[in-house]
mmCIF file of C-alpha atoms and ligand atoms in Angstrom:
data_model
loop_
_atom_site.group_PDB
_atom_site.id
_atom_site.type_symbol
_atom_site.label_atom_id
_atom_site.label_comp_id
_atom_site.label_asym_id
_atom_site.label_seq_id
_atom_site.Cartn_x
_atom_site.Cartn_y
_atom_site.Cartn_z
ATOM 1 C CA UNK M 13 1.862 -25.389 30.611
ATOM 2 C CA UNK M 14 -1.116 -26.597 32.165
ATOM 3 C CA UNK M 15 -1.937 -26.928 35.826
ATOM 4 C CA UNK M 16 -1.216 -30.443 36.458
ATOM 5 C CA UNK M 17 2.030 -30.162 34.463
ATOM 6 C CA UNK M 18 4.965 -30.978 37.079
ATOM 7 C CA UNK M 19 8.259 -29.207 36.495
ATOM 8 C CA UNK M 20 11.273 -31.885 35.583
ATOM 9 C CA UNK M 21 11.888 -33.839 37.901
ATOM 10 C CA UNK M 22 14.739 -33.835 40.564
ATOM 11 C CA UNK M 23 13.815 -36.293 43.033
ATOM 12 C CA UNK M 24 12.258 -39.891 41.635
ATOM 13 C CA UNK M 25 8.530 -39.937 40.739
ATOM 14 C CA UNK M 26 6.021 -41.631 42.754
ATOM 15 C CA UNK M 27 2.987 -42.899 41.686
ATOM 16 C CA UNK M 28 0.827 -40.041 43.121
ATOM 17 C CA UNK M 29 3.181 -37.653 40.603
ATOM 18 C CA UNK M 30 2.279 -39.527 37.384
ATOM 19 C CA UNK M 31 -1.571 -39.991 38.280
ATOM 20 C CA UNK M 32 -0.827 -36.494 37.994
ATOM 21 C CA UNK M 33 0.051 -36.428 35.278
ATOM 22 C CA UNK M 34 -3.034 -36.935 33.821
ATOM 23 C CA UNK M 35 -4.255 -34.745 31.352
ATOM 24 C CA UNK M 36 -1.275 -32.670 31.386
ATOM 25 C CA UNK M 37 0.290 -31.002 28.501
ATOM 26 C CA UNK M 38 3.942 -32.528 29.405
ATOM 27 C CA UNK M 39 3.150 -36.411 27.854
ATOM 28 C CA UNK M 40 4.508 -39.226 30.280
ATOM 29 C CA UNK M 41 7.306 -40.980 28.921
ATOM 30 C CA UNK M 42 7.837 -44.840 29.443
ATOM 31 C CA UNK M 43 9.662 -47.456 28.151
ATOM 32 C CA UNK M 44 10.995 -51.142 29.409
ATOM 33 C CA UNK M 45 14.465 -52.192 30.689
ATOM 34 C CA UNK M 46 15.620 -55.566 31.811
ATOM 35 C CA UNK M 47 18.965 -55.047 32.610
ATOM 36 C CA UNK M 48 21.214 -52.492 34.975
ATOM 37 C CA UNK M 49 23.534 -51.030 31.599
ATOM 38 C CA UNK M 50 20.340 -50.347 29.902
ATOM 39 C CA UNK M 51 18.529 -49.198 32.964
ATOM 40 C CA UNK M 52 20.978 -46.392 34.003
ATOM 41 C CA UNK M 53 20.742 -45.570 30.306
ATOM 42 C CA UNK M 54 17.127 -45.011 29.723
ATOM 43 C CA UNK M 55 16.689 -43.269 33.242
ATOM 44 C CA UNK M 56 19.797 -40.821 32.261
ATOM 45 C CA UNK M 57 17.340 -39.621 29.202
ATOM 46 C CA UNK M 58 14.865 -38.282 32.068
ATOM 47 C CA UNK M 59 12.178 -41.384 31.000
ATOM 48 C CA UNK M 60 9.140 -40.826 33.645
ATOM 49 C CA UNK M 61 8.804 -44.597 33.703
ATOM 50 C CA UNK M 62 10.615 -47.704 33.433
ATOM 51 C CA UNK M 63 9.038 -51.020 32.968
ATOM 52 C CA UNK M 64 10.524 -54.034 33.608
ATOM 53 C CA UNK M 65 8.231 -56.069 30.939
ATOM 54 C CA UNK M 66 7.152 -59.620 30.606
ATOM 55 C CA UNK M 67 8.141 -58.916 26.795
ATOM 56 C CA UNK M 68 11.609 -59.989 28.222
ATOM 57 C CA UNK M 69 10.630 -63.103 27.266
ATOM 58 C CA UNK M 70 11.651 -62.286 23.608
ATOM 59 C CA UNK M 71 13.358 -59.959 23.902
ATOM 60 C CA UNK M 72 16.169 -61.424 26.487
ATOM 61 C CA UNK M 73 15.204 -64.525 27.060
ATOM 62 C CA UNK M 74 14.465 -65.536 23.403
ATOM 63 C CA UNK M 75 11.130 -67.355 23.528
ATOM 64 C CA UNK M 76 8.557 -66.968 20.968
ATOM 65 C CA UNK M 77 5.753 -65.174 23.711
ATOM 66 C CA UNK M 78 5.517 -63.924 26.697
ATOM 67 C CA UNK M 79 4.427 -66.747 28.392
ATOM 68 C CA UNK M 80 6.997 -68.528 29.886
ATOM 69 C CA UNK M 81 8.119 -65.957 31.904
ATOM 70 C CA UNK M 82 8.541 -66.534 35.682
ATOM 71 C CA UNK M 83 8.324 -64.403 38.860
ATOM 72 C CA UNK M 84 11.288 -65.841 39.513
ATOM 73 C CA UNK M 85 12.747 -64.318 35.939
ATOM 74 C CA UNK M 86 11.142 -60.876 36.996
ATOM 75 C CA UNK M 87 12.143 -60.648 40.210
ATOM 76 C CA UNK M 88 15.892 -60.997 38.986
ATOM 77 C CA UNK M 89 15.380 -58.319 36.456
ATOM 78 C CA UNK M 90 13.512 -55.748 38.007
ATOM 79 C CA UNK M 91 16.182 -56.517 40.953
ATOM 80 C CA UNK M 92 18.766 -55.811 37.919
ATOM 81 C CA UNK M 93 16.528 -52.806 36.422
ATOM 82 C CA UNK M 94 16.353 -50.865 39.951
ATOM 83 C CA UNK M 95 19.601 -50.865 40.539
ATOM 84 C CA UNK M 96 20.426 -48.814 37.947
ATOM 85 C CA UNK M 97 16.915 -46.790 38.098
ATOM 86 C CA UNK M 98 17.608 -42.910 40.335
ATOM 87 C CA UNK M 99 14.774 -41.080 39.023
ATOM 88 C CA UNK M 100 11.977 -42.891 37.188
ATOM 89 C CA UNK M 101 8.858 -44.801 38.309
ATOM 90 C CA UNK M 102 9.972 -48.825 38.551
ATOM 91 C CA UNK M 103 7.430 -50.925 37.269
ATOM 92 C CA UNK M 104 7.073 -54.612 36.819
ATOM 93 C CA UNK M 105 4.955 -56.881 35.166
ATOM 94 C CA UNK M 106 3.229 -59.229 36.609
ATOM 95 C CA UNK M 107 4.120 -62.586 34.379
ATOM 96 C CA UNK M 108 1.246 -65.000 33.230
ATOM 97 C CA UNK M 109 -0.619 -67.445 35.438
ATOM 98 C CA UNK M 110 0.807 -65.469 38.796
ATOM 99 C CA UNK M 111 -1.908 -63.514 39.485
ATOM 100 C CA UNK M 112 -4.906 -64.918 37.072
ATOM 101 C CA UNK M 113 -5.611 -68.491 39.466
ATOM 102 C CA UNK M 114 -6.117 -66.655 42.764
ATOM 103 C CA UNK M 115 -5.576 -63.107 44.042
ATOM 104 C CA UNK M 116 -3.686 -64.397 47.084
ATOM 105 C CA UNK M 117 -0.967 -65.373 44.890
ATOM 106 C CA UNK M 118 -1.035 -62.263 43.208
ATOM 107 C CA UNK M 119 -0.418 -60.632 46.580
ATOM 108 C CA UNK M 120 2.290 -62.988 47.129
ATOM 109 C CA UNK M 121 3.798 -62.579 43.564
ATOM 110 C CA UNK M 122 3.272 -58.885 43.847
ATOM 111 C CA UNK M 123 5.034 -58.688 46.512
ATOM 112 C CA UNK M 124 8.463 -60.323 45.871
ATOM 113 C CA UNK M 125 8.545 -58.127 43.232
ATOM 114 C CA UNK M 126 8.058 -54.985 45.662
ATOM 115 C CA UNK M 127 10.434 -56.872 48.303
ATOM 116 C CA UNK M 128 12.777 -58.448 46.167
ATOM 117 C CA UNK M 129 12.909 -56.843 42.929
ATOM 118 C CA UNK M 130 12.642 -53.314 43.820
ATOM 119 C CA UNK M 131 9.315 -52.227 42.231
ATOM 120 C CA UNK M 132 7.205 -49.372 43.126
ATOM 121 C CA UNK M 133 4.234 -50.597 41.128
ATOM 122 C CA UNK M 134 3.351 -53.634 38.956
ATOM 123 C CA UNK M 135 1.243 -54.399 35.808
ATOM 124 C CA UNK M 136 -1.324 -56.875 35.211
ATOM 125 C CA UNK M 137 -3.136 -57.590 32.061
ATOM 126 C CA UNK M 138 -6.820 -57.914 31.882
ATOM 127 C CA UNK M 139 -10.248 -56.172 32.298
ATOM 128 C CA UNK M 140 -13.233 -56.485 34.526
ATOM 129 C CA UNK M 141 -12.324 -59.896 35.584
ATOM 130 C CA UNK M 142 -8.672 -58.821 36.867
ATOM 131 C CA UNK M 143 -10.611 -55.651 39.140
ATOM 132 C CA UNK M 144 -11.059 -58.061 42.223
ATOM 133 C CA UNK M 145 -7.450 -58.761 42.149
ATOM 134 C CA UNK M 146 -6.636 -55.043 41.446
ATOM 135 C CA UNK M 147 -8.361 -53.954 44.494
ATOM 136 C CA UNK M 148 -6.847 -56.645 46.723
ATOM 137 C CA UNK M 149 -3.170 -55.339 45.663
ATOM 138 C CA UNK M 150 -4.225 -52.062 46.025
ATOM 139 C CA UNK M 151 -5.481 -52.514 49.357
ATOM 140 C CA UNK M 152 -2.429 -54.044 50.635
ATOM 141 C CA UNK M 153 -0.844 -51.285 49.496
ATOM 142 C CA UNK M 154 0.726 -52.504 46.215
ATOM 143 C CA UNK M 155 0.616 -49.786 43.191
ATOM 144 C CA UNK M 156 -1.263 -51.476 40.393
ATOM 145 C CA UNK M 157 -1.563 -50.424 36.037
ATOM 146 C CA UNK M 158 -3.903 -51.940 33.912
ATOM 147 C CA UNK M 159 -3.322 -53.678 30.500
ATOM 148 C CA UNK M 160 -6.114 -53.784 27.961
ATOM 149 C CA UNK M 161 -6.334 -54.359 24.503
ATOM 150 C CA UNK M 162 -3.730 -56.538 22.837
ATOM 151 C CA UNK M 163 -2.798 -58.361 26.029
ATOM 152 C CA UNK M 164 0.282 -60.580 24.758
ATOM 153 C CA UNK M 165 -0.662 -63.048 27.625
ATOM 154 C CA UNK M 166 -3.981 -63.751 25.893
ATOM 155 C CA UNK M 167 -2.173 -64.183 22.626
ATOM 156 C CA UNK M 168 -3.865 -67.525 21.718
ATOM 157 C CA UNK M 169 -7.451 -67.032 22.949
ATOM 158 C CA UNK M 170 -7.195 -63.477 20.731
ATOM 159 C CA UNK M 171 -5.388 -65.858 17.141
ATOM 160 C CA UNK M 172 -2.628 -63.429 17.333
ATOM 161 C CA UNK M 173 -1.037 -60.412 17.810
ATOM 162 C CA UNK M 174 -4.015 -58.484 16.490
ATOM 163 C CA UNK M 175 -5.482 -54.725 16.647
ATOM 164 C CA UNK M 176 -8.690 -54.845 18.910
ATOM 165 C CA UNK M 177 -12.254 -53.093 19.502
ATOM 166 C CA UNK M 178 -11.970 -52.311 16.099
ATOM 167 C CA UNK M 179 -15.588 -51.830 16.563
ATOM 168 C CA UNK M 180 -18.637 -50.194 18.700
ATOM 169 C CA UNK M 181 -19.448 -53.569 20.568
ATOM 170 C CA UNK M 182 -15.861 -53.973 21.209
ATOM 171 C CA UNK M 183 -14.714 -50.211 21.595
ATOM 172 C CA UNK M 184 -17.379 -49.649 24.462
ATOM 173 C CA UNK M 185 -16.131 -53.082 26.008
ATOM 174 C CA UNK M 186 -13.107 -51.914 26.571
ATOM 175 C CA UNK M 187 -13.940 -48.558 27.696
ATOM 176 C CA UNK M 188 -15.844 -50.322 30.263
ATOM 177 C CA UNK M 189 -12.936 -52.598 31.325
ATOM 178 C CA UNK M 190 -11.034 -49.121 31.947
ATOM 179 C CA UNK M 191 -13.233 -47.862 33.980
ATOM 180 C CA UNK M 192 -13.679 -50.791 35.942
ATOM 181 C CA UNK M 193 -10.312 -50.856 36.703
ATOM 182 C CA UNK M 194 -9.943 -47.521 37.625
ATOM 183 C CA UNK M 195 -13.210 -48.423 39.858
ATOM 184 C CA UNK M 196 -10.546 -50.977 41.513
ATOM 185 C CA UNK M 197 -7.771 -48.583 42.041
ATOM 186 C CA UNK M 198 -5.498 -48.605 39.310
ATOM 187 C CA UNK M 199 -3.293 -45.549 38.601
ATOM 188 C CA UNK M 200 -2.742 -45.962 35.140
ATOM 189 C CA UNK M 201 -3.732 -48.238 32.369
ATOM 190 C CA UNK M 202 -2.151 -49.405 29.294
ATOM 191 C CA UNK M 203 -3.997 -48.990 25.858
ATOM 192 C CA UNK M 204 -2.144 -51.587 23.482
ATOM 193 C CA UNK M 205 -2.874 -51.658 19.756
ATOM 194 C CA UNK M 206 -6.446 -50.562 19.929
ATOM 195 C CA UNK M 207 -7.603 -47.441 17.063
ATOM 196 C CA UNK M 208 -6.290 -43.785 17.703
ATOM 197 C CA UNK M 209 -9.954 -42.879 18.064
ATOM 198 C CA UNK M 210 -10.986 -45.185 20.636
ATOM 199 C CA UNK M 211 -7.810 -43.751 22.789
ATOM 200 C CA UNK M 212 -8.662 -40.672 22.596
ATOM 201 C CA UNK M 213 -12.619 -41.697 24.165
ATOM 202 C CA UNK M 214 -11.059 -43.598 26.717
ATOM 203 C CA UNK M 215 -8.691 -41.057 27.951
ATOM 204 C CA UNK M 216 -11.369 -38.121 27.775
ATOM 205 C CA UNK M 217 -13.617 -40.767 29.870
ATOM 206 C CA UNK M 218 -10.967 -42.536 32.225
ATOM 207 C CA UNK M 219 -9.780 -40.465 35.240
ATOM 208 C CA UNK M 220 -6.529 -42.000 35.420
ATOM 209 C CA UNK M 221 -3.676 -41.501 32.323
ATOM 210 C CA UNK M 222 -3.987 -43.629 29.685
ATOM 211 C CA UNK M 223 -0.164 -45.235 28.029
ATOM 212 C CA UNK M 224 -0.427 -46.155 24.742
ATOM 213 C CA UNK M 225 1.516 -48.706 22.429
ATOM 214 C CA UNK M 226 0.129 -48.607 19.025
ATOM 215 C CA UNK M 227 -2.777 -46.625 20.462
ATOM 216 C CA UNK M 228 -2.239 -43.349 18.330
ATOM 217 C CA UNK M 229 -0.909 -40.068 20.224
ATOM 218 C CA UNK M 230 -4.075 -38.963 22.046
ATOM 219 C CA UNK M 231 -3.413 -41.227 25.256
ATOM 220 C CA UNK M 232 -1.662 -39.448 28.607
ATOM 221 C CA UNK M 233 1.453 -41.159 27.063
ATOM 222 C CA UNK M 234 3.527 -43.860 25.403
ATOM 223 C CA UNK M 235 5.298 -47.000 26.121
ATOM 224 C CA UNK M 236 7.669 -48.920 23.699
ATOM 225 C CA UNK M 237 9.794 -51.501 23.885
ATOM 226 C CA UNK M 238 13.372 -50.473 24.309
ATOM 227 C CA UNK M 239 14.858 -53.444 21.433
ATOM 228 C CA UNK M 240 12.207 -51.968 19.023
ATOM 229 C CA UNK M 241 13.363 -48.412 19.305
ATOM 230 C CA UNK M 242 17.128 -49.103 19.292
ATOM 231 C CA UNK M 243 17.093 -51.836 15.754
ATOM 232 C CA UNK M 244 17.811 -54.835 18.471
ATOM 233 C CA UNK M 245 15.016 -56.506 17.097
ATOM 234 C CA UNK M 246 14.891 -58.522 13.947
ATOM 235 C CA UNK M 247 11.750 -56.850 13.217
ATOM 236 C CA UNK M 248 9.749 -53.366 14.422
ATOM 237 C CA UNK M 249 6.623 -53.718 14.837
ATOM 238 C CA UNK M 250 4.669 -50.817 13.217
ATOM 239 C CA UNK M 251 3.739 -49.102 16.500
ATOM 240 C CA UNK M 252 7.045 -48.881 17.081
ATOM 241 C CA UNK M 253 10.075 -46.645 15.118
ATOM 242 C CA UNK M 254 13.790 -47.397 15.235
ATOM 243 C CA UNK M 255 15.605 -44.410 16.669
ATOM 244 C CA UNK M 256 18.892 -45.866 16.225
ATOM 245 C CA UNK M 257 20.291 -48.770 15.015
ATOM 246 C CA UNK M 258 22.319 -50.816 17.788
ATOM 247 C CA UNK M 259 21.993 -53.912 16.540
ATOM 248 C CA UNK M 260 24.057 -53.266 13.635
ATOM 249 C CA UNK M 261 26.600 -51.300 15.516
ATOM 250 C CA UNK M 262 27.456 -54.118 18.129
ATOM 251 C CA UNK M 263 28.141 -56.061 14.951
ATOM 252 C CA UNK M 264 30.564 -53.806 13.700
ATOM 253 C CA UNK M 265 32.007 -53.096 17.117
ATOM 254 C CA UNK M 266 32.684 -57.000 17.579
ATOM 255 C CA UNK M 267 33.850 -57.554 14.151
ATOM 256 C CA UNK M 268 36.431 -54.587 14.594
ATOM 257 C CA UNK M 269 37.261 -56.457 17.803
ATOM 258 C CA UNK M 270 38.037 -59.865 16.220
ATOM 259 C CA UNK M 271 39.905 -58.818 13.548
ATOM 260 C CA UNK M 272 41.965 -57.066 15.867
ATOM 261 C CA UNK M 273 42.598 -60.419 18.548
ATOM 262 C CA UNK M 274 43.316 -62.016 15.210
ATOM 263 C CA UNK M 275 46.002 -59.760 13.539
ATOM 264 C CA UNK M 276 47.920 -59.106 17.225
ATOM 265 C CA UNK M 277 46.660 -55.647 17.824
ATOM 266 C CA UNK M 278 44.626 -56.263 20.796
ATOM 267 C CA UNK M 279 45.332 -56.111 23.077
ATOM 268 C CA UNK M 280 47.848 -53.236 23.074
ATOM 269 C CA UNK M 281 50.116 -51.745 25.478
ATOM 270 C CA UNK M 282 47.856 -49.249 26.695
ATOM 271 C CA UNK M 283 45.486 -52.086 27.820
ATOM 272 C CA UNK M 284 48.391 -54.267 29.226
ATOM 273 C CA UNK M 285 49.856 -54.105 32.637
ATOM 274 C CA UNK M 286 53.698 -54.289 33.309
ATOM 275 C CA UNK M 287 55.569 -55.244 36.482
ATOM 276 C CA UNK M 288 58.521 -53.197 37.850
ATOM 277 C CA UNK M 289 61.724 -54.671 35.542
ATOM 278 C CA UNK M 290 63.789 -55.755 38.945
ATOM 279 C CA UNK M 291 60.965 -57.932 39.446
ATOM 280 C CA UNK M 292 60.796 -59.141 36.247
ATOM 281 C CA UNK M 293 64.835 -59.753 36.318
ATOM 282 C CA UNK M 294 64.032 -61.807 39.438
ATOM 283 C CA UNK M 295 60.983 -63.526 37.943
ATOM 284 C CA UNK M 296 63.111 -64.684 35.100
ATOM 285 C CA UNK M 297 66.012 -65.703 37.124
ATOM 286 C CA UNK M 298 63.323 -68.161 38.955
ATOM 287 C CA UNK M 299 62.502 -69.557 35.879
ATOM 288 C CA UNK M 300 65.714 -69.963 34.272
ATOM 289 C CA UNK M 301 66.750 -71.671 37.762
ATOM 290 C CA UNK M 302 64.210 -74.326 36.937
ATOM 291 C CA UNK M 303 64.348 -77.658 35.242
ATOM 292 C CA UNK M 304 61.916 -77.087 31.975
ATOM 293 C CA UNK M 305 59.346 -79.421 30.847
ATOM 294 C CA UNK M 306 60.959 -83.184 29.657
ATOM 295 C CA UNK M 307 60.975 -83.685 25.833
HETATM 296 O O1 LIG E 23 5.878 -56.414 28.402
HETATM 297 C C1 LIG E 23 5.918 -55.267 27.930
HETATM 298 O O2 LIG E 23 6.952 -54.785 27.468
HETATM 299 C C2 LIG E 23 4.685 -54.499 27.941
HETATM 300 C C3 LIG E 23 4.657 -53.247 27.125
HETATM 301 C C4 LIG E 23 4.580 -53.609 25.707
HETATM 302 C C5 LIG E 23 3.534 -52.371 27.514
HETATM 303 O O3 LIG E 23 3.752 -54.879 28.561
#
C-alpha cells in the first residue's frame, strides 16, 4: 500500500481526499448517476465518485448529444443523485454554453448546482481557454475537474466521437492543456478517449489524478457511464464493458408482469388489502339499500 493510499472510507470523501489520491496504489473509482434508485446503488458498491453527467442527455433524456442539456436539467438530477449519495464525492457537470460565454455565469451556474443540486464539485470541458474560468470557480470556492480529449460538447467542431492526440503535435497539446488547468486549480482532470500511452505521460507529468474513459489503465482512475456497464444501452462503446445485463432483465421482469395482470394472477392476495368482514357486512348492506344504476 503506498503512502498516499487512504484506508476505505467511513465518512464521505472530500475533494482534498481524492487529490490524494493521486498516485496511489488503491485506483479511484467513478462512475455517473442521474437518479436517487441508481444513486444509493452505485454509492452502496463503495464508488469514490459519483458524477452526475451531461451524458444524461442520452442516456435519460434521449437526445442524440449532450447538448441540449440544461442547468436547469442538472440541477434536478444532481438534486435527485445527492439524495441518495452517503459516502462518495458528488460531482456535476457543468452542461454546454453555461460556463463557455462568460465566467460570471459559470459562477452563477456553478453555483445552483452547489446550492441547489447538492454538488461538492463540478466538471467543465475544455483546455487552456476554460483555465480563466477554472480559477474564477475555484476562487469562489467552487471545486472544479477538467475534461480533455474527446469533449462530447465539442462533438461537431471535432466530426465526431473520435480518439484524439493521436499524435506528437496533438499529444503535447493536450498535455499542456492539463497542466494549465492544474495551473488554474483543478483537482482532477478527465482523460477521455485519448491513447493508453499518452495517459500514462500525462499522469507521470500532471500533479493532480488523472480519470480516464477510454484512456487505457495507467490514469489515477476510471470513469464509465453507468447504462454502458449495466447493457442499458443499445450499444457499448468499446471503452466501456457490460458487467451485467439490465436491460434485458427489466424486459423479462415486465413481460412476467403482464402476463400475469393478463391471466388474473396479479395481483394476489398477498398484495391485496382486506377490511374487517363486519365492515364489509355493513358496506354491503349500504349498497344493497341503494337504488342501482337505471337500465
Ligand atoms: O457526461 C459524462 O458522463 C461524462 C463522463 C463520460 C466522463 O462526462
Amino acid at each position: 500500500m503506498s503512502q498516499h493510499t487512504p484506508p476505505e472510507r467511513e465518512r464521505r470523501l472530500t475533494v482534498t481526499g481524492l487529490r490524494a489520491m493521486k498516485g496511489a496504489t488503491r485506483r479511484i473509482v467513478a462512475i455517473t448517476a442521474y437518479d436517487v434508485a441508481f444513486a444509493r446503488l452505485v454509492d452502496a458498491a463503495g464508488v469514490d465518485v459519483v458524477l452526475v453527467g451531461d451524458s444524461l442527455g442520452m442516456t435519460v433524456l434521449g437526445h442524440g448529444s449532450t447538448l441540449p442539456v440544461t442547468v436547469d436539467d442538472m440541477v434536478r438530477h444532481t438534486a435527485a443523485v445527492s439524495r441518495g449519495v452517503e459516502r462518495a464525492l458528488l460531482v456535476a457537470d457543468m452542461p454546454f454554453m453555461s460556463y463557455q460565454a462568460d465566467p460570471a455565469d459559470a459562477l452563477r451556474n456553478a453555483g445552483r448546482l452547489m446550492a441547489e443540486g447538492g454538488a461538492q464539485a463540478v466538471k467543465l470541458e475544455g483546455g487552456r481557454q476554460v483555465a480563466p474560468t477554472i480559477e474564477r470557480l475555484v476562487g469562489a470556492g467552487i471545486p472544479v475537474i477538467g475534461h480533455v480529449g474527446l469533449t462530447p460538447q465539442s462533438v461537431h467542431a471535432m466530426g465526431g466521437y473520435r480518439v484524439q492526440a493521436r499524435e506528437t503535435v496533438t499529444a503535447l497539446r493536450l498535455l499542456d492543456e492539463c497542466r494549465a488547468l492544474a495551473e488554474a486549480g483543478a483537482f482532477a482532470v478527465v482523460l477521455e478517449c485519448i491513447p493508453a500511452e499518452l495517459s500514462e505521460v500525462v499522469t507521470a507529468e500532471v500533479a493532480i489524478p488523472t480519470i480516464g474513459i477510454g484512456a487505457g489503465a495507467g490514469c489515477d482512475g476510471e470513469v464509465q457511464v453507468l447504462h454502458d456497464l449495466l447493457g442499458l444501452t443499445e450499444q457499448t462503446p468499446r471503452h466501456a464493458s457490460r458487467f451485467a445485463e439490465i436491460g434485458g432483465a427489466v424486459v423479462e421482469a415486465v413481460r412476467r408482469y403482464a402476463e400475469q395482470v393478463r391471466a388474473g394472477e396479479f395481483p394476489a392476495e398477498a398484495n391485496c388489502t382486506r377490511m374487517e368482514p363486519a365492515v364489509v357486512e355493513e358496506l354491503r348492506r349500504a349498497v344493497g339499500g341503494r337504488e342501482g344504476p337505471e337500465e
